[in-house]
Short mmCIF file of C-alpha atoms in Angstrom, two decimals:
data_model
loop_
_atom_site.label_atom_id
_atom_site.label_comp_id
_atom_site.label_asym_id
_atom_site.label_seq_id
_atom_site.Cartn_x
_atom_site.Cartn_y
_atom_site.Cartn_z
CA UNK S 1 5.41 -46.69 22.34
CA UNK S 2 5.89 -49.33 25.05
CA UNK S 3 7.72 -51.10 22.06
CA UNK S 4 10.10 -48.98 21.52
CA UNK S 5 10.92 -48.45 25.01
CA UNK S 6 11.44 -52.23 25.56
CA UNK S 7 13.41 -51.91 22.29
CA UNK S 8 15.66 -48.89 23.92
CA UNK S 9 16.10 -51.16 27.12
CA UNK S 10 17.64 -53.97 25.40
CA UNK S 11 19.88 -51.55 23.62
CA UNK S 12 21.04 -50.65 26.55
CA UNK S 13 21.91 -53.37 27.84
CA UNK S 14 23.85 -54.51 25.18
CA UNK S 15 27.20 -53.37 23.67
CA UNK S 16 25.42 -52.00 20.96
CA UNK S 17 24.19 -48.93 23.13
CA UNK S 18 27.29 -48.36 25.00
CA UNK S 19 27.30 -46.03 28.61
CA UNK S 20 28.72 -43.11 26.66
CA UNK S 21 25.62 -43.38 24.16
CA UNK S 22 23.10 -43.48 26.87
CA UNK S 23 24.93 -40.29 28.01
CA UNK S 24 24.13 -38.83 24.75
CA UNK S 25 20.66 -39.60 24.49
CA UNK S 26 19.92 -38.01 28.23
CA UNK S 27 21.60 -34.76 27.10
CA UNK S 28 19.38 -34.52 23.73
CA UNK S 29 15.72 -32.33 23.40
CA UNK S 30 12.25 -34.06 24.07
CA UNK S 31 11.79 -34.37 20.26
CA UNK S 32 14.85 -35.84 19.45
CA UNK S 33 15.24 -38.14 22.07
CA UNK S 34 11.56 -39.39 20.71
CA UNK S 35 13.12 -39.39 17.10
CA UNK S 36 15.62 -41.87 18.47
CA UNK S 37 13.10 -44.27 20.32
CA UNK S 38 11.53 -44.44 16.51
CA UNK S 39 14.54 -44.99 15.04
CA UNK S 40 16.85 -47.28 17.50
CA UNK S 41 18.70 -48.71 14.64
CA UNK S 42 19.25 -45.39 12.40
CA UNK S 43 20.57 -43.25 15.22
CA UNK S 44 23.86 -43.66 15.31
CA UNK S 45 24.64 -44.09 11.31
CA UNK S 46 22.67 -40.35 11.35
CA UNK S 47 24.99 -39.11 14.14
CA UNK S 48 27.98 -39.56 11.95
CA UNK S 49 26.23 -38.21 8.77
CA UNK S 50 25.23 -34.95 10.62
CA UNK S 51 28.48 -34.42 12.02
CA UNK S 52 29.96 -35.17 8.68
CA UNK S 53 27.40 -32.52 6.95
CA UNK S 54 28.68 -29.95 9.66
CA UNK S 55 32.06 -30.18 8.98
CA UNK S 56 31.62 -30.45 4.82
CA UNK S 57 29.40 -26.62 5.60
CA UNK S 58 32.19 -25.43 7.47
CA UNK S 59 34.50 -26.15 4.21
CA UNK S 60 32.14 -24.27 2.04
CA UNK S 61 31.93 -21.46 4.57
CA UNK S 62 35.61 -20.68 3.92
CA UNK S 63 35.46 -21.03 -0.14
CA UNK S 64 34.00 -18.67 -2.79
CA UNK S 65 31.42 -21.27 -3.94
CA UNK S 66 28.95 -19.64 -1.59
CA UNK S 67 28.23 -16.47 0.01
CA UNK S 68 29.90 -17.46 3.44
CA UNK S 69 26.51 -16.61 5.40
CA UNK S 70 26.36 -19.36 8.22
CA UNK S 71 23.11 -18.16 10.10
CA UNK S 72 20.38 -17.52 7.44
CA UNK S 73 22.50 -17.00 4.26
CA UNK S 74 23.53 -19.50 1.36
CA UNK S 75 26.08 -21.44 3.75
CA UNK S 76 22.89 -21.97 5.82
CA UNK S 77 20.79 -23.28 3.06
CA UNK S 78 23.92 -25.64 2.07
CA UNK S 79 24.01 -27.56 5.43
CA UNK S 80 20.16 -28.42 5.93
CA UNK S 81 19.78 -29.13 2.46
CA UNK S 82 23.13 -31.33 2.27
CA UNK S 83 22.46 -32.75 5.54
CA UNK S 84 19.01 -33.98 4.88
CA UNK S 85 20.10 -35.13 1.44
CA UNK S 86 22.85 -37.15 2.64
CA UNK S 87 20.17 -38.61 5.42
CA UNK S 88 17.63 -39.88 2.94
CA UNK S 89 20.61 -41.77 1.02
CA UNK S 90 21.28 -43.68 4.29
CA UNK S 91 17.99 -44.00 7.12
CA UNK S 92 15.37 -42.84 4.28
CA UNK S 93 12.98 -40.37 3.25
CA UNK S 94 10.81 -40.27 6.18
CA UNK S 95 13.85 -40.96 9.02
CA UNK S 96 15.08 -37.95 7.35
CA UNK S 97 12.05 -35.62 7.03
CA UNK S 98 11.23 -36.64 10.89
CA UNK S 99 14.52 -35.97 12.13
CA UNK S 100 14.24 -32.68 10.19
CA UNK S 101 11.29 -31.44 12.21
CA UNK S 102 13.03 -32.43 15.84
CA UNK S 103 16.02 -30.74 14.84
CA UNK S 104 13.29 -27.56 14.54
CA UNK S 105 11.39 -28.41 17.92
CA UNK S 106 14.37 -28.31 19.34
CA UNK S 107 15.28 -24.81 18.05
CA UNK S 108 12.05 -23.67 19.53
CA UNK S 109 13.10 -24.51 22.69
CA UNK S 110 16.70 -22.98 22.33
CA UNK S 111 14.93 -19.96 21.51
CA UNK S 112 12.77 -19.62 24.98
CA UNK S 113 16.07 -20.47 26.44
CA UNK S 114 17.29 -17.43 24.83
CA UNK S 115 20.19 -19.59 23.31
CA UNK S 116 22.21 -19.27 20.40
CA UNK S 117 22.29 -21.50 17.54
CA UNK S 118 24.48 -21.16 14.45
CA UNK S 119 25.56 -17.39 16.27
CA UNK S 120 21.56 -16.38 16.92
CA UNK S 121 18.83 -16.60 18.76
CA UNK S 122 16.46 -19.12 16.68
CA UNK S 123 13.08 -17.66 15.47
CA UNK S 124 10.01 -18.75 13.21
CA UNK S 125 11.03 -17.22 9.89
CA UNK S 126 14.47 -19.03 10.21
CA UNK S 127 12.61 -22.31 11.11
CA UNK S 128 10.31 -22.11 7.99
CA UNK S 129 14.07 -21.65 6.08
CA UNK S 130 15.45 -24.72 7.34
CA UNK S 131 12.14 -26.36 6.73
CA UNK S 132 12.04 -25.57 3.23
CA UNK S 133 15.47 -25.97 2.61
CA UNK S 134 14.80 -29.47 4.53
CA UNK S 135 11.94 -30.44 2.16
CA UNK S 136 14.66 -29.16 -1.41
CA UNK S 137 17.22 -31.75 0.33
CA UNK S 138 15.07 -34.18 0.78
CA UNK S 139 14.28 -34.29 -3.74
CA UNK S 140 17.91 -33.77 -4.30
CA UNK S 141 19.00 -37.49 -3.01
CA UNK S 142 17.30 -40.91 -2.87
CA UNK S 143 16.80 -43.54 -0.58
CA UNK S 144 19.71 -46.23 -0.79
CA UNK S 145 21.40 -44.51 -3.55
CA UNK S 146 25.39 -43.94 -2.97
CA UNK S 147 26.11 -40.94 -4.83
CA UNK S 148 29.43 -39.60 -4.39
CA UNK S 149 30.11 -36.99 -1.53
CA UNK S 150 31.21 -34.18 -4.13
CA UNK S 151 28.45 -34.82 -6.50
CA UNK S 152 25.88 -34.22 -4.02
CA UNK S 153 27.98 -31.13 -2.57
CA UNK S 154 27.32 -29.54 -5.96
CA UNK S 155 24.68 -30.82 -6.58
CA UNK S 156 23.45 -28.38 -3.84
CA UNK S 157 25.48 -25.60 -4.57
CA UNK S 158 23.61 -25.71 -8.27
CA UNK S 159 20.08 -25.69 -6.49
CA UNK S 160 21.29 -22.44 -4.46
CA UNK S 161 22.21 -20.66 -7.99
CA UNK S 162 19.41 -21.84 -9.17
CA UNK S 163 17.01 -19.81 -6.74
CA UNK S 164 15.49 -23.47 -5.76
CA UNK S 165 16.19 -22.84 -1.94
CA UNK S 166 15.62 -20.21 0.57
CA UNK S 167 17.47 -17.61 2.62
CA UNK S 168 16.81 -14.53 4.72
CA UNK S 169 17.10 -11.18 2.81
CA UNK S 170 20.09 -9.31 4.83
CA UNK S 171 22.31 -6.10 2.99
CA UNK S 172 25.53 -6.25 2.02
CA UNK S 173 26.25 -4.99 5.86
CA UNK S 174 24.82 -8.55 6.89
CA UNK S 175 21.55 -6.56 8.85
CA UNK S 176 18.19 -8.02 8.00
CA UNK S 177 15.63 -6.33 5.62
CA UNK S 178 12.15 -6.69 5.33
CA UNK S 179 10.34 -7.49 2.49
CA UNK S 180 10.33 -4.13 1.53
CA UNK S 181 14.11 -3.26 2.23
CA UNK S 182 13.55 -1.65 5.63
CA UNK S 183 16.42 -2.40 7.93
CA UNK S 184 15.54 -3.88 11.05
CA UNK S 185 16.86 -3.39 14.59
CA UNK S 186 19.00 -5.85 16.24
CA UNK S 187 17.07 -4.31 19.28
CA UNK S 188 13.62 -5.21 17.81
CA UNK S 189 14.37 -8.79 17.46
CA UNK S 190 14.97 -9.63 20.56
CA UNK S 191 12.86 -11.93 22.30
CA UNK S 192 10.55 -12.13 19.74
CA UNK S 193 9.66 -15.41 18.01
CA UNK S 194 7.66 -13.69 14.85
CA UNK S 195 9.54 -10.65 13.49
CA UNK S 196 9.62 -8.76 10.12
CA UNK S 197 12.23 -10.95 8.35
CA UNK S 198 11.85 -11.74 5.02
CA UNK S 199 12.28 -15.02 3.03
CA UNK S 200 13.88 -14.47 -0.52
CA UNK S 201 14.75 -17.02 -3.10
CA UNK S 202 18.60 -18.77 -3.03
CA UNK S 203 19.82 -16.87 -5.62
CA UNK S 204 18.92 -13.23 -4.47
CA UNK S 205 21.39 -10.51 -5.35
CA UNK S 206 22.20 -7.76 -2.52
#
């Protein structure tokens, strides 16, 4: 660790870690600052790739190729699984998985900040989604391999038909079920980490 820190320093220092980057890096969780000490040299190429994954889920959201579901739906699946795909082709398998988990640490502690991400309040069962979805992204891609941008874009989009990834069962009135179609309270969810959402395959029909 005293490595990297060194290694961070001399960064710094030099115009390859400019004064507005530092700025970043205070403003970023515990985990993900750690992620960064790890992986000085992969930071900023997976800053531009995550923006870049944003922005190509926010296209999707507004076309029929998915079901337009940004917090827990298809469109959901689509940007972790794109995202980390498009990481392992340019810091690597394990950057990518790593970075993966942060990102998920830090939803933890968005949710005891009772802060929204993606229009909710983060919970466990919607962690264990991205994870999955994470882990489908990660075998969908290799390391160094430039695929083109649309190829991979449906190349996701197939796996989601295809049942291969993971969202949270909701009805066609966008309120969450359990496994056994109960509806469930906006009221009972909140503050709670663990609730009775349900995980169904990519490809489930409402």
């Amino acid at each position: 660790m005293l490595k990297k820190l060194v290694l961070l320093f001399i960064l710094i220092s030099t115009s390859s870690f400019s004064q507005s980057n530092w700025q970043k890096f205070k403003k970023l969780s515990p985990s993900k600052r750690m992620w960064v000490l790890f992986h000085p040299f992969k930071a900023e190429k997976a800053q531009i790739i995550s923006k870049e994954a944003y922005r190509v889920a926010d296209s999707i959201k507004n076309s029929p190729l998915l079901d337009g579901d940004a917090s827990g739906g298809q469109v959901d699946a689509f940007r972790h699984a794109f995202w980390i795909a498009s990481l392992r082709q340019e810091i690597g398998k394990n950057a990518a998985r790593s970075l993966g988990k942060a990102h998920e640490k830090e939803n933890y502690r968005t949710y005891k900040k009772n802060k929204l991400e993606d229009g909710t309040i983060p919970d466990k069962i919607a962690t264990t989604m991205d994870l999955f979805n994470n882990e489908i992204g990660l075998s969908l891609s290799k390391n160094n391999t430039k695929s083109s941008k649309i190829g991979l874009i449906y190349k996701v989009i197939n796996a989601i038909h295809s049942g291969k990834l993971k969202v949270i069962k909701k009805d066609n009135n966008g309120n969450f079920l359990t496994c056994k179609n109960t509806s469930i309270s906006q009221e009972s969810l909140k503050g709670k980490w663990k609730n009775n959402k349900c995980l169904v395959n990519s490809n489930y029909k409402k």
